[in-house]
Amino acid sequence: MPKPRWRCHLKSVSWRPGGVLAVLAAGALLMGPSHAQIAQVAPGGSRTVNEWLTRMHEASRQRAYTGTLVVSAGASMSASKIWHVCDGNQQMERIDTLTGVPRTTVRRNNDVITFEPETKTAYVEKRESLGLFPELLRTPSNLIPQFYSARETGVQRVAGHLADMVEILPKDDLRFGYRIWSERQTGLVVKLQTLGDQGAVLEQVSFSELHLDASVSMDKLQRLMKDTRGYEVHKPVLKKTTAEAEGWRLKETVPGFTPMSCHTRESGGAVVPGAAPMQWVFSDGLASVSLFVEPFDPQRHGVEKAAVVGATHSFSKRVGDHWLTVLGEVPLPTLRRFALALERTR
């Protein structure tokens, strides 16, 4: 399937092969109750969906760890080595791929650089969406309980650590569910499965080795991040905008999904609104969907298509003089709803 000609990501490549693992590492506070209030166990001994997710988020903000992460999606499997450190405010990580093309990714908060040693190429990016559930703490209002519920299912060992098992289950058919293993003492996510129809596992991520409270040097990671000697550095110029300013809108909203950000890629010179490639990101607090819109090119764009890899679905179609690719870890019918709702306003 043709892809937009720019290095944009639906999510941070957390939990993805060759990417940054930032478990629930997104930035601000939940709307409403304080962290101290929301992290307490609810009456009856069970945590709510918000309490579980906040506990997992806070674990990544307060812990340093190293480990080996294994990702399986369909018939593919990959592994990466991770170093993670956070002082409560600034987070830094390094990820080295152990399978496939050698790649090292270093992140400091929203700043990300990916080194590809075989081609001596480095890609510098800013990623606003970080974490396993990237928009959990960034949505304007916390609607997660309206669309998901939590159910505790037991305790298991993962990578030598006891972990609570909890299922985050959708209340409709527009989104997937999750089965999560949360380390009992810290709350850190040590394993995650994305669940489809009837609980089928679409994708799985798990630590095969994990060392909590490891000695990870933030200064060393900062030096590595800045050392681009011998590399050709690519830094896409992204411009913040709105879909309205670019001449687009959704004539019908998709329940639970809120617009989070919109960017275009600048190519230099004057650009007619709507002509530059655009990425419009939506989230329900857990799942994210990206709409990539670019001018239609008959040499690259063909007939309407759908594809799936693990839990990630994509759907592409022509919309007037433009080509739309909708991408997200949601069911295909959800992507089709976005595609059918997108319309040109001028």
Tab-separated table of C-alpha atoms in Angstrom:
chain	number	residue	atom	x	y	z
A	1	MET	CA	0.000	0.000	0.000
A	2	PRO	CA	1.413	3.437	-0.832
A	3	LYS	CA	2.497	5.369	2.238
A	4	PRO	CA	2.712	9.108	2.780
A	5	ARG	CA	6.168	10.396	1.842
A	6	TRP	CA	7.174	11.494	5.304
A	7	ARG	CA	8.355	9.900	8.490
A	8	CYS	CA	5.257	10.390	10.631
A	9	HIS	CA	4.185	7.966	13.307
A	10	LEU	CA	0.769	7.132	14.630
A	11	LYS	CA	2.306	6.716	18.037
A	12	SER	CA	5.630	6.994	19.554
A	13	VAL	CA	7.219	3.749	18.500
A	14	SER	CA	6.779	2.564	22.042
A	15	TRP	CA	6.302	-1.166	22.138
A	16	ARG	CA	7.181	-1.310	18.471
A	17	PRO	CA	10.118	-3.112	16.812
A	18	GLY	CA	13.082	-0.765	16.616
A	19	GLY	CA	11.374	2.028	18.485
A	20	VAL	CA	11.224	3.837	21.783
A	21	LEU	CA	9.625	2.049	24.716
A	22	ALA	CA	7.974	4.727	26.845
A	23	VAL	CA	5.463	2.908	28.961
A	24	LEU	CA	2.656	5.308	29.784
A	25	ALA	CA	5.190	8.123	29.693
A	26	ALA	CA	3.053	10.951	28.346
A	27	GLY	CA	3.341	14.285	30.010
A	28	ALA	CA	0.677	15.997	32.126
A	29	LEU	CA	-1.796	15.259	34.905
A	30	LEU	CA	-5.157	13.588	34.548
A	31	MET	CA	-8.051	15.962	34.516
A	32	GLY	CA	-10.021	15.895	37.739
A	33	PRO	CA	-8.791	14.106	40.903
A	34	SER	CA	-5.203	14.381	42.063
A	35	HIS	CA	-2.724	11.555	41.498
A	36	ALA	CA	-2.783	10.730	45.193
A	37	GLN	CA	-6.553	10.367	45.096
A	38	ILE	CA	-6.783	8.498	41.806
A	39	ALA	CA	-4.028	5.984	42.597
A	40	GLN	CA	-5.776	4.705	45.711
A	41	VAL	CA	-7.628	1.431	45.501
A	42	ALA	CA	-11.362	1.922	45.125
A	43	PRO	CA	-13.771	0.628	47.782
A	44	GLY	CA	-14.081	-3.136	47.579
A	45	GLY	CA	-10.391	-3.604	46.778
A	46	SER	CA	-10.583	-3.211	43.001
A	47	ARG	CA	-9.071	-0.365	40.990
A	48	THR	CA	-11.051	1.522	38.382
A	49	VAL	CA	-9.805	1.758	34.821
A	50	ASN	CA	-8.395	5.240	35.551
A	51	GLU	CA	-6.664	4.047	38.701
A	52	TRP	CA	-4.998	1.173	36.872
A	53	LEU	CA	-3.813	3.339	33.969
A	54	THR	CA	-2.539	6.129	36.215
A	55	ARG	CA	-0.608	3.627	38.343
A	56	MET	CA	1.062	2.238	35.205
A	57	HIS	CA	1.843	5.722	33.929
A	58	GLU	CA	3.399	6.833	37.206
A	59	ALA	CA	5.581	3.709	37.363
A	60	SER	CA	7.415	4.716	34.177
A	61	ARG	CA	7.921	8.274	35.473
A	62	GLN	CA	9.600	7.174	38.698
A	63	ARG	CA	11.691	4.145	37.726
A	64	ALA	CA	14.952	3.437	35.972
A	65	TYR	CA	15.189	0.053	34.320
A	66	THR	CA	16.910	-1.969	31.626
A	67	GLY	CA	15.513	-4.951	29.794
A	68	THR	CA	14.924	-6.926	26.631
A	69	LEU	CA	11.590	-6.422	24.927
A	70	VAL	CA	10.039	-8.953	22.536
A	71	VAL	CA	7.239	-7.942	20.153
A	72	SER	CA	5.135	-10.401	18.153
A	73	ALA	CA	2.551	-9.358	15.583
A	74	GLY	CA	1.115	-11.981	13.285
A	75	ALA	CA	3.954	-14.094	11.934
A	76	SER	CA	6.645	-11.501	12.739
A	77	MET	CA	8.700	-11.237	15.907
A	78	SER	CA	11.382	-8.769	16.951
A	79	ALA	CA	13.435	-7.912	20.003
A	80	SER	CA	15.045	-4.763	21.358
A	81	LYS	CA	17.243	-3.776	24.276
A	82	ILE	CA	16.041	-0.825	26.350
A	83	TRP	CA	17.607	1.565	28.846
A	84	HIS	CA	15.106	3.880	30.599
A	85	VAL	CA	15.654	6.603	33.199
A	86	CYS	CA	13.387	9.322	34.577
A	87	ASP	CA	13.774	11.817	37.408
A	88	GLY	CA	10.047	12.540	37.612
A	89	ASN	CA	10.244	15.332	35.045
A	90	GLN	CA	12.735	14.485	32.327
A	91	GLN	CA	12.655	11.065	30.710
A	92	MET	CA	15.371	9.519	28.614
A	93	GLU	CA	15.557	6.189	26.834
A	94	ARG	CA	17.753	4.265	24.483
A	95	ILE	CA	16.478	1.398	22.331
A	96	ASP	CA	18.746	-0.893	20.307
A	97	THR	CA	17.191	-3.362	17.877
A	98	LEU	CA	18.393	-6.933	18.322
A	99	THR	CA	16.688	-8.279	15.191
A	100	GLY	CA	16.350	-6.946	11.675
A	101	VAL	CA	18.063	-3.746	10.549
A	102	PRO	CA	20.432	-2.327	13.220
A	103	ARG	CA	18.925	0.822	14.687
A	104	THR	CA	19.442	2.893	17.830
A	105	THR	CA	16.756	5.298	19.010
A	106	VAL	CA	17.339	7.804	21.802
A	107	ARG	CA	14.587	9.918	23.320
A	108	ARG	CA	14.595	12.853	25.709
A	109	ASN	CA	11.007	13.798	26.528
A	110	ASN	CA	9.478	14.674	23.111
A	111	ASP	CA	12.800	14.846	21.252
A	112	VAL	CA	13.744	11.677	19.382
A	113	ILE	CA	16.717	10.762	17.213
A	114	THR	CA	17.075	7.445	15.373
A	115	PHE	CA	20.501	6.298	14.163
A	116	GLU	CA	20.745	3.807	11.284
A	117	PRO	CA	24.423	2.769	11.223
A	118	GLU	CA	24.281	0.776	7.968
A	119	THR	CA	23.267	3.868	5.989
A	120	LYS	CA	24.935	6.390	8.328
A	121	THR	CA	21.625	8.239	8.516
A	122	ALA	CA	20.017	9.889	11.542
A	123	TYR	CA	16.393	11.042	11.748
A	124	VAL	CA	15.513	13.809	14.195
A	125	GLU	CA	11.872	14.135	15.214
A	126	LYS	CA	9.556	15.620	17.779
A	127	ARG	CA	6.842	13.298	19.001
A	128	GLU	CA	4.033	14.688	21.074
A	129	SER	CA	2.470	11.246	21.485
A	130	LEU	CA	4.520	9.173	23.880
A	131	GLY	CA	3.812	6.037	25.757
A	132	LEU	CA	1.981	2.769	25.566
A	133	PHE	CA	-1.340	4.621	25.671
A	134	PRO	CA	-0.086	7.938	24.333
A	135	GLU	CA	-3.077	10.212	24.829
A	136	LEU	CA	-4.196	9.002	28.261
A	137	LEU	CA	-3.086	12.193	29.989
A	138	ARG	CA	-3.528	14.618	27.105
A	139	THR	CA	-7.160	14.348	26.103
A	140	PRO	CA	-9.160	17.480	27.011
A	141	SER	CA	-11.535	15.460	29.173
A	142	ASN	CA	-10.997	11.966	30.465
A	143	LEU	CA	-13.615	9.926	28.619
A	144	ILE	CA	-11.893	6.559	29.048
A	145	PRO	CA	-14.416	5.159	31.564
A	146	GLN	CA	-17.232	5.843	29.091
A	147	PHE	CA	-15.679	3.504	26.546
A	148	TYR	CA	-13.578	1.050	28.584
A	149	SER	CA	-13.873	-0.968	31.780
A	150	ALA	CA	-11.223	-2.752	33.870
A	151	ARG	CA	-11.272	-6.318	35.164
A	152	GLU	CA	-8.610	-7.946	37.313
A	153	THR	CA	-7.873	-11.514	36.276
A	154	GLY	CA	-5.066	-12.820	38.501
A	155	VAL	CA	-1.314	-12.796	39.060
A	156	GLN	CA	1.472	-14.233	36.886
A	157	ARG	CA	5.261	-14.056	36.645
A	158	VAL	CA	6.789	-12.148	33.728
A	159	ALA	CA	10.566	-11.889	33.276
A	160	GLY	CA	10.976	-13.091	36.863
A	161	HIS	CA	8.618	-10.496	38.364
A	162	LEU	CA	5.169	-11.047	39.861
A	163	ALA	CA	2.596	-9.036	37.928
A	164	ASP	CA	-1.085	-8.229	38.371
A	165	MET	CA	-3.153	-9.116	35.316
A	166	VAL	CA	-5.856	-6.669	34.266
A	167	GLU	CA	-8.040	-6.516	31.191
A	168	ILE	CA	-9.043	-3.126	29.789
A	169	LEU	CA	-12.156	-3.996	27.807
A	170	PRO	CA	-14.017	-1.833	25.266
A	171	LYS	CA	-17.723	-1.125	25.678
A	172	ASP	CA	-18.374	-1.004	21.922
A	173	ASP	CA	-16.952	-2.472	18.711
A	174	LEU	CA	-15.030	0.651	17.642
A	175	ARG	CA	-11.881	-0.166	19.616
A	176	PHE	CA	-9.734	-3.058	20.776
A	177	GLY	CA	-9.203	-4.340	24.303
A	178	TYR	CA	-5.960	-4.885	26.196
A	179	ARG	CA	-4.660	-7.494	28.604
A	180	ILE	CA	-1.915	-5.963	30.730
A	181	TRP	CA	0.572	-7.382	33.212
A	182	SER	CA	1.530	-4.708	35.779
A	183	GLU	CA	4.482	-5.433	38.110
A	184	ARG	CA	2.994	-5.783	41.589
A	185	GLN	CA	5.343	-3.527	43.538
A	186	THR	CA	5.882	-0.707	41.051
A	187	GLY	CA	2.963	-0.881	38.614
A	188	LEU	CA	5.319	-0.969	35.626
A	189	VAL	CA	3.834	-2.603	32.530
A	190	VAL	CA	5.856	-5.737	31.821
A	191	LYS	CA	3.621	-7.385	29.234
A	192	LEU	CA	0.730	-6.317	27.031
A	193	GLN	CA	-1.615	-8.041	24.608
A	194	THR	CA	-3.940	-6.247	22.202
A	195	LEU	CA	-7.234	-8.118	22.003
A	196	GLY	CA	-9.614	-8.442	19.064
A	197	ASP	CA	-12.928	-10.234	18.673
A	198	GLN	CA	-13.699	-12.795	21.381
A	199	GLY	CA	-10.400	-12.020	23.121
A	200	ALA	CA	-8.163	-13.101	20.234
A	201	VAL	CA	-4.578	-11.863	20.730
A	202	LEU	CA	-3.665	-9.601	17.808
A	203	GLU	CA	-0.311	-8.423	19.070
A	204	GLN	CA	1.861	-9.099	22.103
A	205	VAL	CA	4.707	-7.244	23.773
A	206	SER	CA	6.644	-8.618	26.719
A	207	PHE	CA	9.872	-8.186	28.613
A	208	SER	CA	11.902	-11.366	28.497
A	209	GLU	CA	14.430	-9.781	30.854
A	210	LEU	CA	13.895	-6.807	33.176
A	211	HIS	CA	16.106	-5.144	35.808
A	212	LEU	CA	14.277	-2.581	37.931
A	213	ASP	CA	16.073	0.373	39.541
A	214	ALA	CA	19.033	-0.197	37.226
A	215	SER	CA	21.911	2.253	37.041
A	216	VAL	CA	21.184	4.238	33.866
A	217	SER	CA	23.155	7.427	33.188
A	218	MET	CA	21.061	10.310	31.887
A	219	ASP	CA	24.246	12.248	31.049
A	220	LYS	CA	25.563	9.369	28.954
A	221	LEU	CA	22.308	9.153	27.008
A	222	GLN	CA	22.347	12.920	26.427
A	223	ARG	CA	25.866	12.715	24.983
A	224	LEU	CA	24.860	9.825	22.729
A	225	MET	CA	21.843	11.778	21.507
A	226	LYS	CA	23.991	14.744	20.455
A	227	ASP	CA	26.772	12.748	18.786
A	228	THR	CA	25.844	12.716	15.083
A	229	ARG	CA	29.423	12.730	13.740
A	230	GLY	CA	29.624	10.748	10.514
A	231	TYR	CA	25.836	10.691	10.061
A	232	GLU	CA	23.683	12.459	7.517
A	233	VAL	CA	20.993	14.108	9.638
A	234	HIS	CA	17.407	14.408	8.374
A	235	LYS	CA	15.050	16.721	10.243
A	236	PRO	CA	11.581	17.098	8.734
A	237	VAL	CA	10.035	20.526	9.128
A	238	LEU	CA	6.561	20.061	10.521
A	239	LYS	CA	4.143	22.944	10.855
A	240	LYS	CA	1.382	22.937	13.441
A	241	THR	CA	-1.955	23.735	11.881
A	242	THR	CA	-5.623	22.805	12.022
A	243	ALA	CA	-7.668	20.674	9.675
A	244	GLU	CA	-10.002	23.614	9.186
A	245	ALA	CA	-7.115	25.832	8.074
A	246	GLU	CA	-6.092	23.141	5.567
A	247	GLY	CA	-9.625	22.877	4.207
A	248	TRP	CA	-10.791	19.639	5.861
A	249	ARG	CA	-13.390	18.552	8.394
A	250	LEU	CA	-15.222	15.488	9.656
A	251	LYS	CA	-18.891	15.768	8.783
A	252	GLU	CA	-19.618	13.188	11.457
A	253	THR	CA	-17.564	12.462	14.578
A	254	VAL	CA	-16.474	8.965	15.592
A	255	PRO	CA	-17.707	8.301	19.162
A	256	GLY	CA	-15.025	8.819	21.804
A	257	PHE	CA	-12.282	10.072	19.484
A	258	THR	CA	-11.019	13.615	20.048
A	259	PRO	CA	-8.702	15.555	17.704
A	260	MET	CA	-5.284	15.858	19.351
A	261	SER	CA	-2.965	17.478	16.817
A	262	CYS	CA	-2.583	18.403	13.172
A	263	HIS	CA	0.632	18.986	11.217
A	264	THR	CA	1.740	19.570	7.659
A	265	ARG	CA	5.171	18.970	6.209
A	266	GLU	CA	6.835	22.077	4.854
A	267	SER	CA	8.803	21.646	1.636
A	268	GLY	CA	9.995	25.211	1.218
A	269	GLY	CA	8.412	28.088	-0.670
A	270	ALA	CA	4.775	29.103	-0.692
A	271	VAL	CA	2.354	26.264	-0.153
A	272	VAL	CA	-1.297	26.397	-1.123
A	273	PRO	CA	-3.467	25.350	1.858
A	274	GLY	CA	-4.445	21.716	1.434
A	275	ALA	CA	-1.555	20.923	-0.933
A	276	ALA	CA	1.050	19.970	1.695
A	277	PRO	CA	0.845	16.456	3.199
A	278	MET	CA	-1.156	16.580	6.439
A	279	GLN	CA	-1.400	14.317	9.487
A	280	TRP	CA	-4.481	14.707	11.710
A	281	VAL	CA	-4.359	12.677	14.940
A	282	PHE	CA	-7.336	11.539	17.021
A	283	SER	CA	-7.450	9.616	20.295
A	284	ASP	CA	-9.960	8.163	22.723
A	285	GLY	CA	-7.351	8.234	25.491
A	286	LEU	CA	-6.035	4.744	24.740
A	287	ALA	CA	-6.283	4.114	20.995
A	288	SER	CA	-5.041	6.590	18.389
A	289	VAL	CA	-5.962	7.101	14.748
A	290	SER	CA	-4.030	9.156	12.193
A	291	LEU	CA	-5.451	10.599	8.995
A	292	PHE	CA	-2.715	11.177	6.395
A	293	VAL	CA	-3.879	13.378	3.521
A	294	GLU	CA	-1.743	14.228	0.480
A	295	PRO	CA	-2.319	15.280	-3.137
A	296	PHE	CA	-3.397	12.378	-5.340
A	297	ASP	CA	-0.578	10.960	-7.468
A	298	PRO	CA	-1.696	8.405	-10.093
A	299	GLN	CA	1.854	7.027	-10.233
A	300	ARG	CA	1.817	6.063	-6.530
A	301	HIS	CA	-1.814	5.787	-5.554
A	302	GLY	CA	-4.024	3.019	-6.833
A	303	VAL	CA	-7.374	1.599	-5.896
A	304	GLU	CA	-8.991	1.660	-2.463
A	305	LYS	CA	-7.136	-0.719	-0.142
A	306	ALA	CA	-7.120	-2.093	3.395
A	307	ALA	CA	-4.258	-3.819	5.187
A	308	VAL	CA	-3.444	-5.208	8.616
A	309	VAL	CA	-0.253	-6.029	10.538
A	310	GLY	CA	-0.900	-7.362	14.024
A	311	ALA	CA	-3.250	-4.870	15.681
A	312	THR	CA	-2.505	-2.061	13.233
A	313	HIS	CA	-5.025	-1.555	10.446
A	314	SER	CA	-4.835	0.860	7.541
A	315	PHE	CA	-7.331	1.976	4.940
A	316	SER	CA	-6.613	4.104	1.868
A	317	LYS	CA	-8.890	5.745	-0.660
A	318	ARG	CA	-9.123	8.687	-3.004
A	319	VAL	CA	-10.974	11.780	-1.768
A	320	GLY	CA	-11.389	14.173	-4.693
A	321	ASP	CA	-7.931	15.377	-5.698
A	322	HIS	CA	-6.341	13.901	-2.573
A	323	TRP	CA	-5.270	10.517	-1.266
A	324	LEU	CA	-6.260	9.521	2.263
A	325	THR	CA	-4.587	6.878	4.413
A	326	VAL	CA	-6.193	6.193	7.790
A	327	LEU	CA	-3.969	4.266	10.209
A	328	GLY	CA	-4.551	3.045	13.744
A	329	GLU	CA	-4.657	0.205	16.230
A	330	VAL	CA	-8.428	-0.015	15.972
A	331	PRO	CA	-10.821	-2.279	14.021
A	332	LEU	CA	-11.063	-1.651	10.294
A	333	PRO	CA	-14.721	-0.464	10.474
A	334	THR	CA	-13.549	2.368	12.756
A	335	LEU	CA	-11.065	3.522	10.136
A	336	ARG	CA	-13.758	3.348	7.458
A	337	ARG	CA	-15.968	5.627	9.560
A	338	PHE	CA	-13.187	8.216	9.660
A	339	ALA	CA	-12.604	7.873	5.906
A	340	LEU	CA	-16.285	8.282	5.056
A	341	ALA	CA	-16.622	11.297	7.362
A	342	LEU	CA	-13.677	13.268	5.947
A	343	GLU	CA	-14.683	15.942	3.475
A	344	ARG	CA	-13.149	18.929	1.716
A	345	THR	CA	-14.476	22.319	2.759
A	346	ARG	CA	-13.081	24.258	-0.202
